[in-house]
C-alpha cells in the first residue's frame, strides 16, 4: 500500500525530466558514457526535492564518471505496468510496492539480482521479513528492499490540547483511542478519528487494524494457492469498532470518502484528530500538504490479542530488458543512492546533508530495512541533520521495536483491498449494516479472485 509512498498504488504517470529523446536502455550519450534512466519523484513533487536529487546526481557522477544519470518522473501503478514494460517506457531503475513485488517476480518481470546483492553483502543484513518480500519461489532475490514503514497512529497535537488532552501522553489502547476521539469531537467539533475508505486504502487500513487485533487475513497453501480468511473475529471487531465510533459516538465527522491523499489533506488542515497510516507520512504531510510540524504527533498503533503492526514499503528493482552493462550500472546506482546511506557513515552524512540543505525531511521514523543495530547506528551518524520533531514522535520511536511486524497478505492484494473498501464504506454510511453478512460475502468475493 501507499504511505509517503508508496504506497495506495496511486494513479500513474510517466514523464521524462527535461527534454529527453526516446532511447533504449543502456544507450550512450555523446561522450560515450552509459545513460542510466532512473526513477525520481511522482509528477508534482516540489522544486526542493529536485534540487536535492540534482545534488545527489552530481555526487554520484563525480564518483562514477562513466555513467550519466537521467532522471525520470515516475509513479508506480500496477494496471499500466505491462504496457510500460512492453513499450520500453520504464526507467532502468524504478521502485515497486511490496504488495506487487511477488506477482511481478513470479511473472518474470523483474531482473534477478541474487548474485549482486550477495556480493555487496546485503543478504545477511536485510530485515528477514522484508527480504522475503523480494524472494521468489525459486529462492532468488529480485530487488533491494530500500524503504519500509510500519503503520502508526498519527495525531494532531493542537486538537489534543484544544480538547484538554495531553499530547505527550497519546492513547496506548484502542479503547483509549475511542475515548480521545469522542472527547476531541465533543470539544472541538472536528472528527476525533477518521479512516481511509477508497482507492484500496480502506482495505489497507482495515487490514492494519485487524492485524493489530491478531487477525490472519489470508493463508498460503502448500500448492501455492491462497485461502481468504478475512471473515474472522478480529476483522469483525474492527468493523464493529468503526461502527461504534461513527454511530454511537459521532466522533468520525461527516466525510467517509477518504483515500491516502485526501485524509492527509484533511489531517494537515486540522480537521482530523487521529488516523492510522504509515510512520513515514510526516514527510508528505509537511512537504506536500502544508502541515505545521509543531502540530504533528506520532505513536505506535495499539496492539491486542497477540496482534502485530502492519508494515510495507517498496523495493528498488531493475527492468528485466536491460543489457549486462546497464544492469551493472543500475546495481551501482541502487547501492549508492538507496543503500549505502544505511550502512556507510560518509554516505549517510552526505545524503542527510544534501536533503537538509534542500529543506527536505531528515530522520522520519521508518521500519528498518536492515537490522536494528545498523539502523540505530545510522541514526547516530546523521543526528546533526535530523530536522523532524522527534520529541513529538517518541511514542513511535520508543515503542516500534517492541511490536511484531506483519506483512501485507500476498494473494491479489490490491483487488482484495478494493473489495474491503466497500465493506468499510457500508459500515460507515449505513447504521444498520449487517457486519456478519458483509464479511461472509467479502470472503466469498476475495476467494473468487484468488481462484482465478
XYZ file of C-alpha atoms in Angstrom:
452
model
C 0.000 0.000 0.000
C 0.985 3.540 -0.015
C 2.496 5.573 2.666
C 4.544 8.505 1.540
C 4.972 6.061 -0.795
C 4.427 4.118 -1.806
C 2.175 3.022 -1.100
C -2.172 3.180 -2.160
C -0.883 2.362 -5.592
C -1.896 5.762 -6.953
C -2.702 7.000 -10.430
C 0.270 6.519 -12.651
C 2.230 8.871 -14.756
C 5.487 8.508 -16.546
C 7.174 11.546 -17.981
C 10.733 12.429 -18.833
C 12.586 15.055 -16.855
C 13.844 17.711 -19.230
C 13.991 17.283 -22.953
C 14.766 13.601 -23.188
C 14.740 11.932 -26.530
C 13.440 8.383 -26.608
C 16.313 5.988 -26.130
C 16.832 2.324 -25.491
C 18.138 1.058 -22.188
C 21.879 1.163 -21.863
C 22.385 3.783 -24.553
C 25.364 6.097 -24.614
C 25.497 9.862 -24.689
C 27.770 11.875 -26.953
C 30.704 11.447 -24.575
C 30.490 7.679 -24.606
C 29.006 7.463 -21.129
C 26.364 4.890 -20.356
C 22.996 6.584 -19.913
C 21.088 5.151 -16.956
C 17.431 6.134 -16.671
C 16.388 6.172 -13.020
C 13.090 6.894 -11.308
C 12.961 10.141 -9.363
C 9.683 11.510 -7.973
C 5.981 11.425 -8.836
C 4.808 14.296 -11.051
C 4.117 17.360 -8.942
C 6.973 16.980 -6.466
C 8.265 20.333 -5.257
C 11.381 22.015 -6.597
C 13.293 21.455 -3.374
C 13.058 17.696 -3.872
C 14.541 18.019 -7.352
C 17.261 20.337 -6.082
C 18.272 17.666 -3.582
C 18.236 14.990 -6.303
C 20.368 17.160 -8.582
C 22.998 17.474 -5.864
C 22.988 13.707 -5.288
C 23.177 13.051 -9.029
C 26.216 15.338 -9.225
C 27.908 13.496 -6.371
C 27.280 10.104 -7.992
C 28.586 11.146 -11.414
C 31.746 12.539 -9.845
C 32.395 9.108 -8.340
C 31.248 7.230 -11.455
C 32.233 9.395 -14.452
C 31.361 6.639 -16.951
C 27.644 6.759 -16.027
C 25.250 9.551 -16.994
C 22.176 9.604 -14.738
C 18.926 10.532 -16.498
C 16.140 11.285 -14.033
C 12.641 10.165 -14.983
C 9.475 11.273 -13.188
C 7.763 8.100 -12.101
C 4.912 6.735 -10.029
C 4.151 3.026 -9.812
C 0.818 1.692 -10.979
C 0.045 -1.986 -11.434
C -2.589 -1.661 -14.213
C -0.252 0.051 -16.701
C 2.998 -1.686 -15.828
C 2.757 -4.322 -18.558
C 2.160 -1.679 -21.228
C 5.078 0.398 -19.960
C 7.308 -2.676 -19.972
C 6.271 -3.667 -23.478
C 6.597 -0.117 -24.752
C 10.039 0.438 -23.287
C 8.947 3.447 -21.233
C 10.038 2.084 -17.855
C 13.138 3.563 -16.270
C 16.067 1.172 -15.988
C 15.804 1.522 -12.198
C 12.430 2.017 -10.524
C 10.562 1.093 -7.371
C 7.693 -1.324 -6.746
C 5.500 -1.638 -3.625
C 5.868 -4.833 -1.620
C 2.229 -5.599 -2.378
C 3.013 -6.070 -6.073
C 6.543 -7.443 -5.960
C 5.572 -11.115 -5.628
C 3.358 -11.037 -8.695
C 5.993 -9.321 -10.819
C 8.858 -11.590 -9.838
C 6.788 -14.737 -10.308
C 5.816 -13.449 -13.761
C 9.455 -12.936 -14.705
C 9.006 -9.164 -14.918
C 11.899 -8.251 -12.620
C 15.634 -8.797 -13.014
C 17.308 -11.484 -10.905
C 19.768 -9.651 -8.619
C 20.710 -12.514 -6.291
C 24.403 -12.563 -7.196
C 24.810 -8.799 -6.969
C 23.012 -8.471 -3.619
C 25.063 -11.310 -2.147
C 28.349 -9.867 -3.420
C 27.526 -6.490 -1.877
C 26.970 -8.170 1.476
C 23.310 -7.264 1.956
C 21.746 -10.724 2.022
C 22.505 -11.335 5.695
C 21.903 -7.710 6.708
C 18.344 -7.239 5.425
C 15.404 -7.469 7.789
C 14.337 -11.084 7.005
C 10.658 -10.154 6.821
C 11.447 -7.589 4.145
C 13.850 -9.866 2.282
C 11.035 -12.391 1.962
C 9.058 -9.790 0.010
C 11.633 -9.857 -2.818
C 12.451 -13.572 -2.799
C 10.775 -15.794 -5.354
C 9.661 -19.395 -5.002
C 12.907 -20.252 -6.794
C 14.878 -18.810 -3.877
C 16.296 -15.988 -5.974
C 16.237 -12.335 -4.907
C 14.783 -9.803 -7.325
C 15.285 -6.424 -5.705
C 16.660 -4.325 -2.871
C 14.217 -3.539 -0.038
C 15.032 0.147 0.168
C 12.304 1.793 2.204
C 9.852 0.415 4.734
C 7.334 1.723 7.180
C 5.130 0.452 9.958
C 1.626 1.731 10.474
C 1.387 4.181 13.336
C -1.241 6.365 14.958
C -0.923 9.909 13.629
C -2.457 12.568 15.871
C -2.918 16.321 15.872
C -1.312 17.775 18.977
C -3.201 21.055 18.601
C -6.601 19.316 18.644
C -5.492 17.263 21.639
C -4.703 20.467 23.540
C -7.982 22.107 22.481
C -9.818 19.064 23.822
C -7.944 19.177 27.132
C -5.887 16.076 26.356
C -2.145 15.736 26.914
C -0.407 15.461 23.507
C 2.636 13.993 25.229
C 0.526 11.088 26.507
C -1.205 9.712 23.384
C -3.553 6.706 23.571
C -1.996 3.282 24.009
C -5.091 1.066 23.546
C -7.979 1.070 21.096
C -10.352 1.885 23.967
C -8.257 4.956 24.782
C -8.283 5.960 21.111
C -12.077 5.797 21.163
C -12.285 7.872 24.336
C -9.908 10.501 22.963
C -11.763 10.637 19.647
C -15.075 11.262 21.401
C -13.570 13.991 23.555
C -11.976 15.736 20.566
C -15.242 15.671 18.620
C -17.257 16.999 21.546
C -14.775 19.736 22.451
C -13.678 20.920 19.006
C -16.402 19.910 16.561
C -13.777 18.152 14.409
C -13.523 14.465 13.579
C -11.791 12.845 16.526
C -10.863 9.845 14.417
C -11.044 9.103 10.693
C -10.117 6.239 8.421
C -9.404 5.810 4.727
C -12.175 4.226 2.696
C -11.420 4.393 -1.037
C -8.956 3.528 -3.805
C -7.814 0.448 -1.911
C -6.772 2.407 1.156
C -9.874 1.438 3.123
C -8.902 -2.199 2.754
C -5.317 -1.384 3.653
C -6.311 0.279 6.899
C -8.960 -2.320 7.726
C -6.111 -4.821 7.420
C -3.896 -2.694 9.675
C -6.475 -2.607 12.456
C -7.488 -6.249 12.056
C -3.821 -7.297 12.163
C -3.370 -5.253 15.324
C -6.099 -7.392 16.906
C -4.465 -10.670 15.894
C -6.121 -11.344 12.537
C -4.791 -13.596 9.825
C -6.486 -12.409 6.667
C -5.129 -14.998 4.262
C -3.367 -18.351 4.454
C -0.877 -19.770 1.979
C -1.450 -23.344 0.879
C 1.253 -25.911 0.075
C 0.286 -25.905 -3.604
C 0.985 -22.189 -3.973
C -2.642 -21.074 -3.744
C -4.201 -18.880 -1.070
C -7.300 -19.132 1.093
C -9.125 -15.999 2.194
C -9.723 -15.783 5.936
C -10.867 -12.174 6.213
C -14.035 -13.300 7.961
C -12.542 -13.717 11.422
C -13.225 -12.305 14.914
C -10.511 -9.627 14.668
C -11.846 -8.210 11.401
C -15.366 -8.253 12.802
C -14.184 -6.482 15.951
C -12.504 -3.806 13.830
C -15.645 -3.150 11.799
C -17.746 -3.052 14.942
C -15.258 -0.590 16.437
C -15.572 1.710 13.422
C -19.358 1.358 13.534
C -19.440 2.412 17.186
C -17.108 5.364 16.659
C -19.341 6.522 13.812
C -22.869 5.791 15.027
C -22.682 5.651 18.831
C -20.030 8.294 19.492
C -20.450 10.525 16.421
C -16.705 11.072 16.511
C -15.743 10.432 12.865
C -17.049 13.592 11.239
C -19.063 13.539 8.026
C -16.554 12.684 5.283
C -16.452 8.958 4.542
C -14.831 9.127 1.114
C -11.179 9.454 2.024
C -8.091 7.984 0.418
C -4.409 8.463 1.200
C -4.180 11.932 -0.307
C -7.467 13.352 0.936
C -7.098 12.110 4.506
C -3.612 13.637 4.619
C -5.054 16.923 3.378
C -7.820 16.919 5.986
C -5.430 15.987 8.779
C -2.908 18.650 7.778
C -5.721 21.221 7.729
C -6.609 20.419 11.340
C -9.910 18.681 10.621
C -8.977 15.228 11.985
C -7.663 14.342 15.413
C -6.275 10.858 14.727
C -5.870 8.329 11.946
C -3.628 5.385 11.114
C -1.134 5.414 8.274
C 2.488 4.662 7.540
C 5.009 6.042 10.006
C 6.808 7.899 7.228
C 3.819 10.025 6.192
C 5.175 13.044 8.097
C 7.293 13.992 5.089
C 4.277 14.218 2.785
C 2.126 15.978 5.391
C 4.616 18.803 5.804
C 6.096 18.948 2.303
C 3.002 18.334 0.183
C 0.060 19.306 2.401
C 1.476 22.227 4.356
C 1.019 20.881 7.870
C 2.535 22.856 10.718
C 5.175 20.467 12.062
C 4.530 21.663 15.620
C 1.037 20.181 15.484
C 2.140 16.703 14.426
C 2.291 13.696 16.732
C 3.050 10.024 16.113
C 2.783 6.964 18.325
C 2.587 3.225 17.769
C -0.659 1.627 16.678
C -2.338 -0.171 19.618
C -1.961 -3.962 19.682
C -4.100 -6.551 21.446
C -4.760 -10.296 21.461
C -1.332 -11.117 20.047
C -1.644 -8.733 17.129
C 1.169 -7.228 15.091
C 1.860 -3.991 13.268
C 1.219 -3.978 9.526
C 4.206 -2.770 7.582
C 5.011 -2.166 3.966
C 7.278 -0.221 1.699
C 8.909 -0.675 -1.642
C 11.867 -2.207 -3.384
C 14.347 -0.872 -5.893
C 14.359 -3.073 -8.991
C 15.886 -3.269 -12.436
C 13.868 -3.580 -15.628
C 14.163 -7.148 -16.984
C 15.017 -5.967 -20.504
C 18.311 -4.168 -19.812
C 21.662 -5.456 -21.053
C 24.508 -6.567 -18.799
C 26.314 -3.203 -18.783
C 23.135 -1.379 -17.838
C 22.353 -3.950 -15.152
C 25.787 -3.399 -13.625
C 25.309 0.371 -13.686
C 21.807 0.010 -12.247
C 23.048 -2.009 -9.274
C 25.819 0.546 -8.730
C 23.215 3.326 -8.606
C 20.856 1.413 -6.301
C 23.703 0.635 -3.932
C 24.906 4.242 -3.917
C 21.571 6.084 -3.924
C 19.416 3.854 -1.742
C 21.593 1.506 0.282
C 24.954 2.993 1.231
C 23.354 5.709 3.341
C 22.002 2.902 5.507
C 25.392 1.244 6.064
C 28.157 3.760 5.451
C 28.700 6.794 7.666
C 30.142 9.048 4.969
C 27.304 8.192 2.580
C 24.694 8.665 5.309
C 26.045 12.102 6.232
C 26.324 13.207 2.598
C 22.731 12.152 1.916
C 21.374 13.815 5.060
C 23.347 16.988 4.366
C 22.011 17.245 0.809
C 18.421 16.701 1.949
C 18.669 19.172 4.813
C 20.232 21.813 2.552
C 17.203 21.493 0.256
C 14.762 21.726 3.183
C 13.734 18.079 2.915
C 12.782 15.938 5.909
C 15.645 14.046 7.530
C 15.048 11.420 10.190
C 11.409 10.485 9.610
C 10.689 7.272 11.592
C 10.663 4.124 9.494
C 10.642 0.359 9.801
C 14.341 -0.519 9.479
C 15.309 -2.173 6.207
C 18.418 -3.583 7.858
C 18.941 -4.999 11.336
C 18.166 -2.860 14.401
C 21.804 -2.350 15.399
C 22.725 -0.961 11.977
C 19.657 1.262 11.937
C 20.344 2.800 15.343
C 23.982 3.375 14.421
C 22.972 5.157 11.217
C 20.704 7.474 13.210
C 23.677 8.490 15.295
C 25.655 9.324 12.167
C 23.065 11.836 10.943
C 21.840 13.226 14.253
C 23.201 16.717 13.460
C 20.998 16.883 10.334
C 17.754 15.407 11.657
C 15.133 18.115 11.258
C 11.889 16.310 12.089
C 10.359 16.826 15.566
C 11.464 13.539 17.099
C 10.337 14.656 20.545
C 6.778 14.568 19.145
C 7.270 11.031 17.830
C 8.694 9.274 20.889
C 5.603 7.102 21.315
C 6.555 5.517 17.997
C 10.349 5.596 18.087
C 10.477 4.089 21.582
C 7.737 1.538 21.018
C 8.161 0.212 17.491
C 10.909 -2.302 18.292
C 8.600 -3.936 20.833
C 5.993 -4.637 18.156
C 5.986 -7.636 15.840
C 5.852 -6.596 12.167
C 3.271 -8.207 9.893
C 3.499 -8.177 6.111
C 0.589 -7.499 3.788
C -1.203 -10.598 2.528
C 0.240 -11.734 -0.789
C -2.596 -13.007 -2.970
C -4.482 -10.430 -5.088
C -3.598 -7.734 -2.567
C -4.808 -4.618 -4.309
C -8.012 -6.124 -5.809
C -8.986 -7.522 -2.408
C -8.240 -4.203 -0.739
C -10.751 -2.682 -3.174
C -13.381 -5.214 -2.059
C -12.649 -4.345 1.558
C -13.168 -0.641 0.755
C -16.810 -1.390 0.038
C -17.318 -3.049 3.406
C -15.750 -0.157 5.320
C -17.903 2.328 3.419
C -21.035 0.280 4.098
C -20.376 0.228 7.853
C -19.740 3.970 7.971
C -22.728 5.001 5.839
C -25.402 2.520 6.972
C -26.144 2.365 10.679
C -27.856 -0.995 10.225
C -25.176 -2.609 8.079
C -25.011 -6.359 8.731
C -21.324 -6.875 9.511
C -21.596 -10.666 9.617
C -23.235 -10.810 6.197
C -20.772 -8.310 4.757
C -17.840 -10.432 5.913
C -19.303 -13.646 4.522
C -19.730 -12.015 1.130
C -16.307 -10.379 1.323
C -14.596 -13.723 1.940
C -16.553 -15.276 -0.934
C -15.595 -12.493 -3.347
C -11.975 -12.481 -2.210
C -11.703 -16.240 -2.700
C -13.118 -15.898 -6.204
C -10.263 -13.524 -7.013
C -7.727 -15.901 -5.506
C -9.116 -18.820 -7.518
C -8.717 -17.049 -10.848
